[in-house]
Amino acid sequence: MTSSDFVEVLVLGDGIIGLSCARASAARGLATCLVGRRRPGVASAAAAGFLAPTIDPTSGAALTFMVEGRERYRSFVDELRAATGHDIPFALDGILRVPGSEREAAALRASADAASPWLDPAEVIELEPALHAPYGARHHAADGMVDNQRLLRALEEAIALANIPRLNAEVQRIRMAGPLVSVAMDDGRALRCRYLVLAGGAWQPLVEGLPRHLPVLPLRGQMMSLVGSPVTRPVFGFGGYLIPRPADRQVMVGSTSEAVGFALGTTDAALTRFRDVAARLVPSLARADEVRTWSGFRPMTYDGLPIIGPDPDNPAVLYACGHSRNGILLAPITGDAIAALAAGAPSPHDLSPFSIARFPASAAPIS
Ligand SMILES: Cc1cc2nc3c(=O)[nH]c(=O)nc-3n(C[C@H](O)[C@H](O)[C@H](O)COP(=O)(O)OP(=O)(O)OC[C@H]3O[C@@H](n4cnc5c(N)ncnc54)[C@H](O)[C@@H]3O)c2cc1C
């Protein structure tokens, strides 16, 4: 590409959100280019892969979007399989929430409903024989999981197979150029585009020239994986969770939520706690060998909801960032929504809860 290059859609960011947006906009026939440079701590590779809109649910149109996001996965994995031949481990056969005390059990039982019924201990054993759930468990029956590491690889391959240009570069600066946006990269190249999609995860606010304050902060999450696959579905309990990776014969344990800036790494305290959570939920995991430990940065907003849609003053800038704890869940549906907007069509989903206009346009002064 030369310095005078123009594309209709430039997607900044090569995590799951950027990949999904680039794929969807190219599928609409828009000339699309993906620019990204992977940093250590990229959230999409670090994540657990829950598809869990009904665990600690939001409400109203935001909840509807999250549930639609979960359901979109059914066709999304089929599309990726058809495009790449990759079978992405994915299941919507429930998530269990295991209480650690009578008191917690009473609260979970009281909030159970038709979509997430209460199971007594015998019913839990029928579903998950290795699980220790002496009080029973709540079953979020329609939620599930996806192997986000394999999903990421399949999406990357789909982008390559569709011949979508992908530049391994750092976007340093953006500038409004009339109705277009000009994007400057660290290798001296510049591109102009009709739509710029901001999908840079926790690092997005660091780009110079953004039209307004972008309230996205890194929230570190630590993880651990152990040998063995004693459960078939994800389980929450004892302040942590297990999520199986049967294709690797492993189970992942997580997580933490730490405001430590971009400090990557794990701590002894967190890893000890993960060991404890794993052993309490599945006693046989007490002796399981550790495979690896890691951490990553969730792109957090103040309200935990993503920022999706056009900038109010510069509609050529489309936000697709701040997906907080639900970026895996929302990647396919975010791609659909952004691609529709870039094609000049209305979004197929109500994006009103996700407008950046819900935040102040400039950063509040520190007093
Ligand atoms: C431990 C952990 C567990 C999680 N579990 C779940 C879960 O179970 N379910 C769920 O739905 N979500 C989960 N999440 C959240 C989810 O991972 C994120 O919301 C999602 O991955 C965000 O994707 P993204 O593409 O926006 O950002 P990222 O995956 O971080 O990708 C952003 C990319 O853009 C690149 N980039 C940024 N700025 C620039 C620039 N200026 N120039 C070039 N490249 C740039 C970065 O280097 C990076 O490669 C979890 C997150 C963590 C950390």
Tab-separated table of C-alpha atoms and ligand atoms in Angstrom:
chain	number	residue	atom	x	y	z
A	1	MET	CA	0.000	0.000	0.000
A	2	THR	CA	1.189	3.542	-0.665
A	3	SER	CA	0.713	6.700	1.374
A	4	SER	CA	-2.202	7.753	-0.832
A	5	ASP	CA	-4.120	4.546	-0.177
A	6	PHE	CA	-7.800	4.776	0.541
A	7	VAL	CA	-10.065	2.092	1.962
A	8	GLU	CA	-13.725	2.259	2.761
A	9	VAL	CA	-13.337	0.647	6.182
A	10	LEU	CA	-10.178	0.617	8.255
A	11	VAL	CA	-10.377	-1.512	11.376
A	12	LEU	CA	-7.894	-0.566	14.103
A	13	GLY	CA	-7.211	-3.532	16.374
A	14	ASP	CA	-6.604	-7.210	15.707
A	15	GLY	CA	-8.286	-8.809	18.706
A	16	ILE	CA	-11.522	-10.730	18.405
A	17	ILE	CA	-13.569	-7.549	17.996
A	18	GLY	CA	-11.416	-6.106	15.214
A	19	LEU	CA	-11.216	-9.442	13.393
A	20	SER	CA	-14.957	-9.895	13.624
A	21	CYS	CA	-15.676	-6.348	12.396
A	22	ALA	CA	-13.222	-6.675	9.496
A	23	ARG	CA	-14.658	-9.997	8.412
A	24	ALA	CA	-18.245	-8.753	8.570
A	25	SER	CA	-17.581	-5.522	6.698
A	26	ALA	CA	-15.631	-7.309	3.943
A	27	ALA	CA	-18.499	-9.805	3.687
A	28	ARG	CA	-20.744	-6.845	2.848
A	29	GLY	CA	-18.489	-6.037	-0.098
A	30	LEU	CA	-16.778	-3.061	1.551
A	31	ALA	CA	-13.064	-2.544	0.814
A	32	THR	CA	-11.695	-3.272	4.270
A	33	CYS	CA	-8.243	-3.178	5.821
A	34	LEU	CA	-7.252	-4.463	9.259
A	35	VAL	CA	-4.399	-2.770	11.116
A	36	GLY	CA	-3.135	-4.177	14.371
A	37	ARG	CA	-0.115	-5.200	16.331
A	38	ARG	CA	-0.576	-7.787	19.034
A	39	ARG	CA	0.618	-6.767	22.453
A	40	PRO	CA	1.325	-9.063	25.375
A	41	GLY	CA	-1.849	-9.260	27.425
A	42	VAL	CA	-4.273	-9.120	24.491
A	43	ALA	CA	-7.641	-9.911	26.062
A	44	SER	CA	-9.022	-12.130	23.322
A	45	ALA	CA	-6.299	-14.729	23.772
A	46	ALA	CA	-6.337	-14.496	27.576
A	47	ALA	CA	-10.092	-14.902	28.025
A	48	ALA	CA	-12.003	-17.863	29.393
A	49	GLY	CA	-14.675	-18.098	26.706
A	50	PHE	CA	-17.898	-17.858	28.706
A	51	LEU	CA	-21.000	-17.045	26.701
A	52	ALA	CA	-22.941	-16.034	29.753
A	53	PRO	CA	-25.461	-13.207	29.372
A	54	THR	CA	-27.634	-14.580	32.186
A	55	ILE	CA	-24.889	-14.681	34.831
A	56	ASP	CA	-24.988	-11.341	36.693
A	57	PRO	CA	-27.255	-10.068	33.913
A	58	THR	CA	-27.733	-6.521	32.784
A	59	SER	CA	-31.259	-5.434	31.798
A	60	GLY	CA	-33.421	-3.988	29.012
A	61	ALA	CA	-31.993	-3.509	25.519
A	62	ALA	CA	-28.460	-4.276	26.724
A	63	LEU	CA	-29.546	-7.708	27.974
A	64	THR	CA	-31.445	-8.363	24.740
A	65	PHE	CA	-28.257	-7.585	22.783
A	66	MET	CA	-26.220	-9.934	24.978
A	67	VAL	CA	-28.701	-12.779	24.573
A	68	GLU	CA	-28.801	-12.172	20.809
A	69	GLY	CA	-25.012	-12.170	20.889
A	70	ARG	CA	-25.004	-15.601	22.480
A	71	GLU	CA	-27.513	-16.962	19.954
A	72	ARG	CA	-25.534	-15.498	17.037
A	73	TYR	CA	-22.756	-17.940	17.899
A	74	ARG	CA	-24.710	-20.862	16.458
A	75	SER	CA	-24.468	-19.554	12.889
A	76	PHE	CA	-21.104	-17.845	13.465
A	77	VAL	CA	-19.205	-21.059	14.196
A	78	ASP	CA	-20.937	-22.694	11.212
A	79	GLU	CA	-19.841	-19.832	8.949
A	80	LEU	CA	-16.262	-20.101	10.179
A	81	ARG	CA	-16.265	-23.866	9.732
A	82	ALA	CA	-17.498	-23.461	6.157
A	83	ALA	CA	-14.871	-20.789	5.443
A	84	THR	CA	-11.862	-22.417	7.112
A	85	GLY	CA	-12.641	-26.051	7.898
A	86	HIS	CA	-11.979	-25.338	11.601
A	87	ASP	CA	-14.308	-26.970	14.100
A	88	ILE	CA	-14.450	-24.507	16.981
A	89	PRO	CA	-15.374	-26.132	20.294
A	90	PHE	CA	-18.602	-24.418	21.299
A	91	ALA	CA	-21.561	-25.439	23.455
A	92	LEU	CA	-24.685	-23.804	24.801
A	93	ASP	CA	-25.636	-26.535	27.239
A	94	GLY	CA	-25.525	-24.564	30.421
A	95	ILE	CA	-23.337	-23.132	33.154
A	96	LEU	CA	-23.586	-24.248	36.776
A	97	ARG	CA	-23.347	-21.938	39.779
A	98	VAL	CA	-22.361	-23.861	42.854
A	99	PRO	CA	-22.967	-22.285	46.278
A	100	GLY	CA	-20.419	-22.749	49.033
A	101	SER	CA	-22.834	-22.447	51.957
A	102	GLU	CA	-26.488	-22.951	52.959
A	103	ARG	CA	-26.922	-19.206	52.918
A	104	GLU	CA	-25.566	-18.797	49.376
A	105	ALA	CA	-27.671	-21.773	48.274
A	106	ALA	CA	-30.812	-20.135	49.655
A	107	ALA	CA	-30.090	-16.930	47.745
A	108	LEU	CA	-29.357	-18.752	44.487
A	109	ARG	CA	-32.426	-20.963	44.890
A	110	ALA	CA	-34.612	-17.925	45.526
A	111	SER	CA	-33.452	-16.263	42.300
A	112	ALA	CA	-33.831	-19.405	40.155
A	113	ASP	CA	-36.367	-19.250	37.323
A	114	ALA	CA	-37.493	-21.288	34.327
A	115	ALA	CA	-34.425	-20.298	32.285
A	116	SER	CA	-32.018	-20.991	35.137
A	117	PRO	CA	-33.600	-23.597	37.399
A	118	TRP	CA	-32.370	-24.875	40.718
A	119	LEU	CA	-30.918	-28.400	40.713
A	120	ASP	CA	-30.703	-30.550	43.824
A	121	PRO	CA	-27.405	-32.372	44.544
A	122	ALA	CA	-28.513	-35.602	42.836
A	123	GLU	CA	-29.448	-33.709	39.675
A	124	VAL	CA	-26.074	-31.956	39.681
A	125	ILE	CA	-24.240	-35.291	39.964
A	126	GLU	CA	-26.218	-36.572	37.006
A	127	LEU	CA	-24.952	-33.644	34.925
A	128	GLU	CA	-21.430	-33.450	36.342
A	129	PRO	CA	-20.389	-36.527	38.346
A	130	ALA	CA	-16.999	-35.085	39.380
A	131	LEU	CA	-18.443	-31.861	40.776
A	132	HIS	CA	-18.706	-31.297	44.530
A	133	ALA	CA	-22.032	-29.504	45.000
A	134	PRO	CA	-23.444	-30.627	48.372
A	135	TYR	CA	-26.125	-27.896	48.413
A	136	GLY	CA	-27.134	-28.223	44.750
A	137	ALA	CA	-26.547	-25.669	41.993
A	138	ARG	CA	-28.293	-23.188	39.773
A	139	HIS	CA	-28.248	-24.149	36.112
A	140	HIS	CA	-28.073	-21.291	33.617
A	141	ALA	CA	-29.347	-23.667	31.002
A	142	ALA	CA	-29.031	-21.623	27.799
A	143	ASP	CA	-25.578	-20.137	28.435
A	144	GLY	CA	-22.346	-21.842	27.475
A	145	MET	CA	-18.810	-21.484	26.226
A	146	VAL	CA	-16.582	-21.221	23.196
A	147	ASP	CA	-12.905	-22.060	22.847
A	148	ASN	CA	-11.804	-18.483	22.237
A	149	GLN	CA	-8.200	-19.399	21.434
A	150	ARG	CA	-9.329	-21.659	18.581
A	151	LEU	CA	-11.939	-19.105	17.562
A	152	LEU	CA	-9.241	-16.448	17.274
A	153	ARG	CA	-7.146	-18.697	15.041
A	154	ALA	CA	-10.128	-19.528	12.830
A	155	LEU	CA	-11.044	-15.854	12.471
A	156	GLU	CA	-7.476	-14.993	11.504
A	157	GLU	CA	-7.516	-17.704	8.886
A	158	ALA	CA	-10.900	-16.535	7.584
A	159	ILE	CA	-9.484	-13.008	7.204
A	160	ALA	CA	-6.478	-14.354	5.294
A	161	LEU	CA	-8.587	-16.635	3.074
A	162	ALA	CA	-10.907	-13.735	2.235
A	163	ASN	CA	-7.820	-11.718	1.167
A	164	ILE	CA	-8.605	-8.902	3.576
A	165	PRO	CA	-5.434	-6.786	3.782
A	166	ARG	CA	-3.933	-7.015	7.257
A	167	LEU	CA	-1.133	-4.670	8.285
A	168	ASN	CA	1.085	-5.503	11.222
A	169	ALA	CA	1.552	-1.910	12.360
A	170	GLU	CA	0.917	0.389	15.269
A	171	VAL	CA	-1.607	3.167	14.678
A	172	GLN	CA	-0.175	6.251	16.336
A	173	ARG	CA	-2.507	9.053	15.328
A	174	ILE	CA	-5.780	9.717	13.631
A	175	ARG	CA	-6.998	12.956	12.079
A	176	MET	CA	-10.345	14.040	10.660
A	177	ALA	CA	-9.867	14.975	7.008
A	178	GLY	CA	-13.212	16.400	5.925
A	179	PRO	CA	-15.632	13.492	5.708
A	180	LEU	CA	-12.722	11.009	5.768
A	181	VAL	CA	-10.335	9.892	8.494
A	182	SER	CA	-6.582	9.827	8.062
A	183	VAL	CA	-4.626	7.221	10.020
A	184	ALA	CA	-0.860	7.445	10.647
A	185	MET	CA	1.163	4.347	11.487
A	186	ASP	CA	4.519	3.885	13.180
A	187	ASP	CA	6.184	2.724	9.944
A	188	GLY	CA	5.492	6.076	8.291
A	189	ARG	CA	2.551	4.874	6.255
A	190	ALA	CA	-0.776	6.694	6.247
A	191	LEU	CA	-4.177	5.545	5.093
A	192	ARG	CA	-7.411	7.390	4.526
A	193	CYS	CA	-10.765	5.761	5.079
A	194	ARG	CA	-14.463	6.500	4.923
A	195	TYR	CA	-15.017	4.678	8.222
A	196	LEU	CA	-12.510	4.058	10.972
A	197	VAL	CA	-13.498	1.289	13.386
A	198	LEU	CA	-11.856	1.694	16.798
A	199	ALA	CA	-11.332	-1.834	18.119
A	200	GLY	CA	-8.045	-1.472	19.975
A	201	GLY	CA	-9.163	-3.056	23.244
A	202	ALA	CA	-7.659	-1.703	26.459
A	203	TRP	CA	-5.050	0.245	24.451
A	204	GLN	CA	-7.547	2.163	22.334
A	205	PRO	CA	-7.431	5.419	24.382
A	206	LEU	CA	-3.665	5.666	23.789
A	207	VAL	CA	-4.074	6.590	20.110
A	208	GLU	CA	-3.645	10.328	19.499
A	209	GLY	CA	-6.352	12.447	17.895
A	210	LEU	CA	-9.459	10.588	19.066
A	211	PRO	CA	-12.555	12.769	18.689
A	212	ARG	CA	-13.384	12.604	22.382
A	213	HIS	CA	-12.422	11.122	25.710
A	214	LEU	CA	-12.627	7.340	25.595
A	215	PRO	CA	-13.328	5.947	29.070
A	216	VAL	CA	-11.738	2.509	28.671
A	217	LEU	CA	-9.252	1.218	31.245
A	218	PRO	CA	-7.268	-2.027	31.522
A	219	LEU	CA	-8.513	-4.475	34.153
A	220	ARG	CA	-6.091	-7.337	34.608
A	221	GLY	CA	-7.414	-10.876	34.809
A	222	GLN	CA	-5.173	-13.778	35.808
A	223	MET	CA	-5.776	-17.357	34.696
A	224	MET	CA	-4.371	-20.851	35.180
A	225	SER	CA	-4.847	-24.104	33.285
A	226	LEU	CA	-4.645	-27.589	34.753
A	227	VAL	CA	-4.343	-31.028	33.210
A	228	GLY	CA	-7.624	-32.916	33.014
A	229	SER	CA	-11.154	-32.306	31.887
A	230	PRO	CA	-13.317	-33.482	34.789
A	231	VAL	CA	-16.320	-31.273	33.974
A	232	THR	CA	-18.134	-30.967	30.669
A	233	ARG	CA	-19.589	-27.498	31.206
A	234	PRO	CA	-18.385	-24.302	32.912
A	235	VAL	CA	-18.873	-23.953	36.648
A	236	PHE	CA	-18.821	-20.903	38.924
A	237	GLY	CA	-18.269	-21.251	42.651
A	238	PHE	CA	-16.141	-20.335	45.685
A	239	GLY	CA	-15.261	-16.963	44.151
A	240	GLY	CA	-13.868	-18.405	40.936
A	241	TYR	CA	-14.674	-20.600	37.989
A	242	LEU	CA	-13.685	-23.640	35.967
A	243	ILE	CA	-14.103	-23.824	32.221
A	244	PRO	CA	-13.246	-27.020	30.375
A	245	ARG	CA	-11.099	-27.237	27.257
A	246	PRO	CA	-11.832	-30.832	26.252
A	247	ALA	CA	-9.928	-30.503	22.964
A	248	ASP	CA	-6.755	-29.912	25.012
A	249	ARG	CA	-7.731	-32.223	27.897
A	250	GLN	CA	-7.377	-29.232	30.192
A	251	VAL	CA	-9.488	-27.111	32.479
A	252	MET	CA	-8.969	-23.381	32.954
A	253	VAL	CA	-9.350	-21.682	36.324
A	254	GLY	CA	-9.934	-17.973	36.872
A	255	SER	CA	-9.887	-15.164	37.494
A	256	THR	CA	-8.979	-11.826	39.080
A	257	SER	CA	-10.102	-8.239	38.439
A	258	GLU	CA	-7.203	-5.898	39.173
A	259	ALA	CA	-6.716	-2.235	38.359
A	260	VAL	CA	-2.927	-2.365	37.965
A	261	GLY	CA	-2.543	-0.471	34.703
A	262	PHE	CA	-0.734	-2.480	32.024
A	263	ALA	CA	1.335	-4.533	34.491
A	264	LEU	CA	1.271	-8.044	33.072
A	265	GLY	CA	1.891	-11.085	35.263
A	266	THR	CA	0.493	-13.438	37.851
A	267	THR	CA	0.701	-13.400	41.626
A	268	ASP	CA	1.235	-16.231	44.103
A	269	ALA	CA	-1.898	-15.160	45.973
A	270	ALA	CA	-4.104	-15.504	42.892
A	271	LEU	CA	-2.625	-18.828	41.814
A	272	THR	CA	-3.032	-20.255	45.317
A	273	ARG	CA	-6.652	-19.131	45.293
A	274	PHE	CA	-7.235	-20.754	41.881
A	275	ARG	CA	-5.870	-24.025	43.258
A	276	ASP	CA	-8.277	-23.753	46.167
A	277	VAL	CA	-11.280	-22.957	43.942
A	278	ALA	CA	-10.464	-25.884	41.632
A	279	ALA	CA	-10.073	-28.361	44.497
A	280	ARG	CA	-13.283	-27.242	46.203
A	281	LEU	CA	-15.314	-27.546	43.021
A	282	VAL	CA	-13.709	-30.776	41.803
A	283	PRO	CA	-11.733	-32.536	44.558
A	284	SER	CA	-9.738	-34.616	42.047
A	285	LEU	CA	-8.222	-31.385	40.682
A	286	ALA	CA	-6.297	-30.939	43.952
A	287	ARG	CA	-3.581	-33.144	42.466
A	288	ALA	CA	-3.782	-31.911	38.866
A	289	ASP	CA	-0.595	-30.688	37.203
A	290	GLU	CA	-0.450	-27.075	36.161
A	291	VAL	CA	-0.146	-26.438	32.415
A	292	ARG	CA	0.421	-22.689	32.385
A	293	THR	CA	-0.542	-19.384	33.952
A	294	TRP	CA	-1.156	-16.051	32.243
A	295	SER	CA	-2.912	-12.717	32.443
A	296	GLY	CA	-4.614	-10.270	30.107
A	297	PHE	CA	-6.290	-6.874	30.091
A	298	ARG	CA	-10.056	-6.517	29.855
A	299	PRO	CA	-11.009	-3.256	28.133
A	300	MET	CA	-13.281	-1.969	30.917
A	301	THR	CA	-15.791	0.836	30.785
A	302	TYR	CA	-17.254	2.365	33.939
A	303	ASP	CA	-20.593	0.620	33.489
A	304	GLY	CA	-19.216	-2.634	32.080
A	305	LEU	CA	-21.080	-2.167	28.792
A	306	PRO	CA	-19.279	-1.833	25.463
A	307	ILE	CA	-19.091	1.286	23.325
A	308	ILE	CA	-20.566	0.475	19.918
A	309	GLY	CA	-21.674	2.915	17.247
A	310	PRO	CA	-20.739	6.226	15.618
A	311	ASP	CA	-19.068	9.164	17.256
A	312	PRO	CA	-21.793	11.819	17.764
A	313	ASP	CA	-19.730	14.573	16.088
A	314	ASN	CA	-17.638	12.538	13.638
A	315	PRO	CA	-19.825	9.756	12.250
A	316	ALA	CA	-16.906	8.403	10.201
A	317	VAL	CA	-15.497	7.100	13.486
A	318	LEU	CA	-17.220	3.914	14.635
A	319	TYR	CA	-16.538	2.693	18.152
A	320	ALA	CA	-16.241	-1.043	18.762
A	321	CYS	CA	-14.405	-1.104	22.049
A	322	GLY	CA	-14.737	-1.307	25.815
A	323	HIS	CA	-16.294	-4.767	25.717
A	324	SER	CA	-15.216	-5.254	29.318
A	325	ARG	CA	-16.067	-8.791	30.532
A	326	ASN	CA	-18.147	-9.772	27.494
A	327	GLY	CA	-16.016	-9.242	24.413
A	328	ILE	CA	-15.967	-12.897	23.443
A	329	LEU	CA	-19.737	-13.131	23.850
A	330	LEU	CA	-20.302	-9.974	21.814
A	331	ALA	CA	-17.698	-10.281	19.047
A	332	PRO	CA	-19.916	-11.768	16.304
A	333	ILE	CA	-22.862	-9.455	16.942
A	334	THR	CA	-20.601	-6.399	17.230
A	335	GLY	CA	-19.132	-7.271	13.835
A	336	ASP	CA	-22.632	-7.488	12.345
A	337	ALA	CA	-23.669	-4.133	13.805
A	338	ILE	CA	-20.504	-2.293	12.759
A	339	ALA	CA	-20.601	-3.736	9.235
A	340	ALA	CA	-24.206	-2.600	8.821
A	341	LEU	CA	-23.322	0.944	9.920
A	342	ALA	CA	-20.293	1.043	7.612
A	343	ALA	CA	-22.535	-0.051	4.734
A	344	GLY	CA	-24.882	2.853	5.475
A	345	ALA	CA	-27.614	0.523	6.717
A	346	PRO	CA	-29.346	0.709	10.084
A	347	SER	CA	-27.916	-1.538	12.757
A	348	PRO	CA	-29.872	-4.797	12.986
A	349	HIS	CA	-29.730	-4.391	16.769
A	350	ASP	CA	-30.649	-1.629	19.190
A	351	LEU	CA	-27.315	-0.005	20.019
A	352	SER	CA	-28.716	2.801	22.176
A	353	PRO	CA	-27.327	1.423	25.482
A	354	PHE	CA	-23.840	1.407	23.974
A	355	SER	CA	-23.523	4.975	22.675
A	356	ILE	CA	-20.378	6.810	23.730
A	357	ALA	CA	-22.645	9.796	24.421
A	358	ARG	CA	-23.522	8.208	27.781
A	359	PHE	CA	-20.079	9.335	28.980
A	360	PRO	CA	-18.729	12.896	29.319
A	361	ALA	CA	-16.976	14.092	26.141
A	362	SER	CA	-13.858	15.110	28.028
A	363	ALA	CA	-12.030	13.545	30.939
A	364	ALA	CA	-13.056	14.904	34.332
A	365	PRO	CA	-10.231	16.954	35.875
A	366	ILE	CA	-8.503	15.238	38.781
A	367	SER	CA	-9.288	17.199	41.926
B	1	LIG	C1	-8.803	-13.166	32.037
B	1	LIG	C2	-9.929	-12.736	31.139
B	1	LIG	C3	-11.062	-13.526	31.042
B	1	LIG	C4	-12.109	-13.142	30.197
B	1	LIG	N1	-13.171	-13.976	30.046
B	1	LIG	C5	-14.163	-13.661	29.183
B	1	LIG	C6	-15.229	-14.558	28.960
B	1	LIG	O1	-15.257	-15.641	29.540
B	1	LIG	N2	-16.221	-14.197	28.091
B	1	LIG	C7	-16.205	-12.990	27.435
B	1	LIG	O2	-17.133	-12.712	26.667
B	1	LIG	N3	-15.180	-12.121	27.620
B	1	LIG	C8	-14.170	-12.424	28.473
B	1	LIG	N4	-13.137	-11.559	28.680
B	1	LIG	C9	-13.195	-10.245	28.032
B	1	LIG	C10	-12.776	-10.338	26.573
B	1	LIG	O3	-11.589	-11.084	26.481
B	1	LIG	C11	-12.564	-8.942	25.994
B	1	LIG	O4	-13.702	-8.132	26.207
B	1	LIG	C12	-12.310	-9.023	24.483
B	1	LIG	O5	-11.349	-9.999	24.191
B	1	LIG	C13	-11.864	-7.672	23.949
B	1	LIG	O6	-11.464	-7.870	22.620
B	1	LIG	P1	-10.788	-6.688	21.800
B	1	LIG	O7	-10.579	-7.206	20.431
B	1	LIG	O8	-11.582	-5.442	21.992
B	1	LIG	O9	-9.409	-6.409	22.559
B	1	LIG	P2	-8.060	-7.248	22.538
B	1	LIG	O10	-8.329	-8.688	22.437
B	1	LIG	O11	-7.234	-6.799	23.693
B	1	LIG	O12	-7.373	-6.828	21.174
B	1	LIG	C14	-6.980	-5.508	20.888
B	1	LIG	C15	-5.873	-5.596	19.850
B	1	LIG	O13	-5.668	-4.314	19.263
B	1	LIG	C16	-4.274	-4.050	19.242
B	1	LIG	N5	-4.079	-2.605	19.261
B	1	LIG	C17	-4.491	-1.738	20.217
B	1	LIG	N6	-4.141	-0.486	19.903
B	1	LIG	C18	-3.480	-0.560	18.721
B	1	LIG	C19	-2.856	0.401	17.892
B	1	LIG	N7	-2.835	1.700	18.204
B	1	LIG	N8	-2.262	-0.006	16.749
B	1	LIG	C20	-2.265	-1.319	16.418
B	1	LIG	N9	-2.839	-2.282	17.164
B	1	LIG	C21	-3.444	-1.903	18.311
B	1	LIG	C22	-3.758	-4.724	20.501
B	1	LIG	O14	-2.366	-4.904	20.486
B	1	LIG	C23	-4.537	-6.023	20.452
B	1	LIG	O15	-3.883	-6.954	19.612
B	1	LIG	C24	-12.041	-11.924	29.476
B	1	LIG	C25	-10.890	-11.139	29.563
B	1	LIG	C26	-9.837	-11.539	30.378
B	1	LIG	C27	-8.597	-10.699	30.427
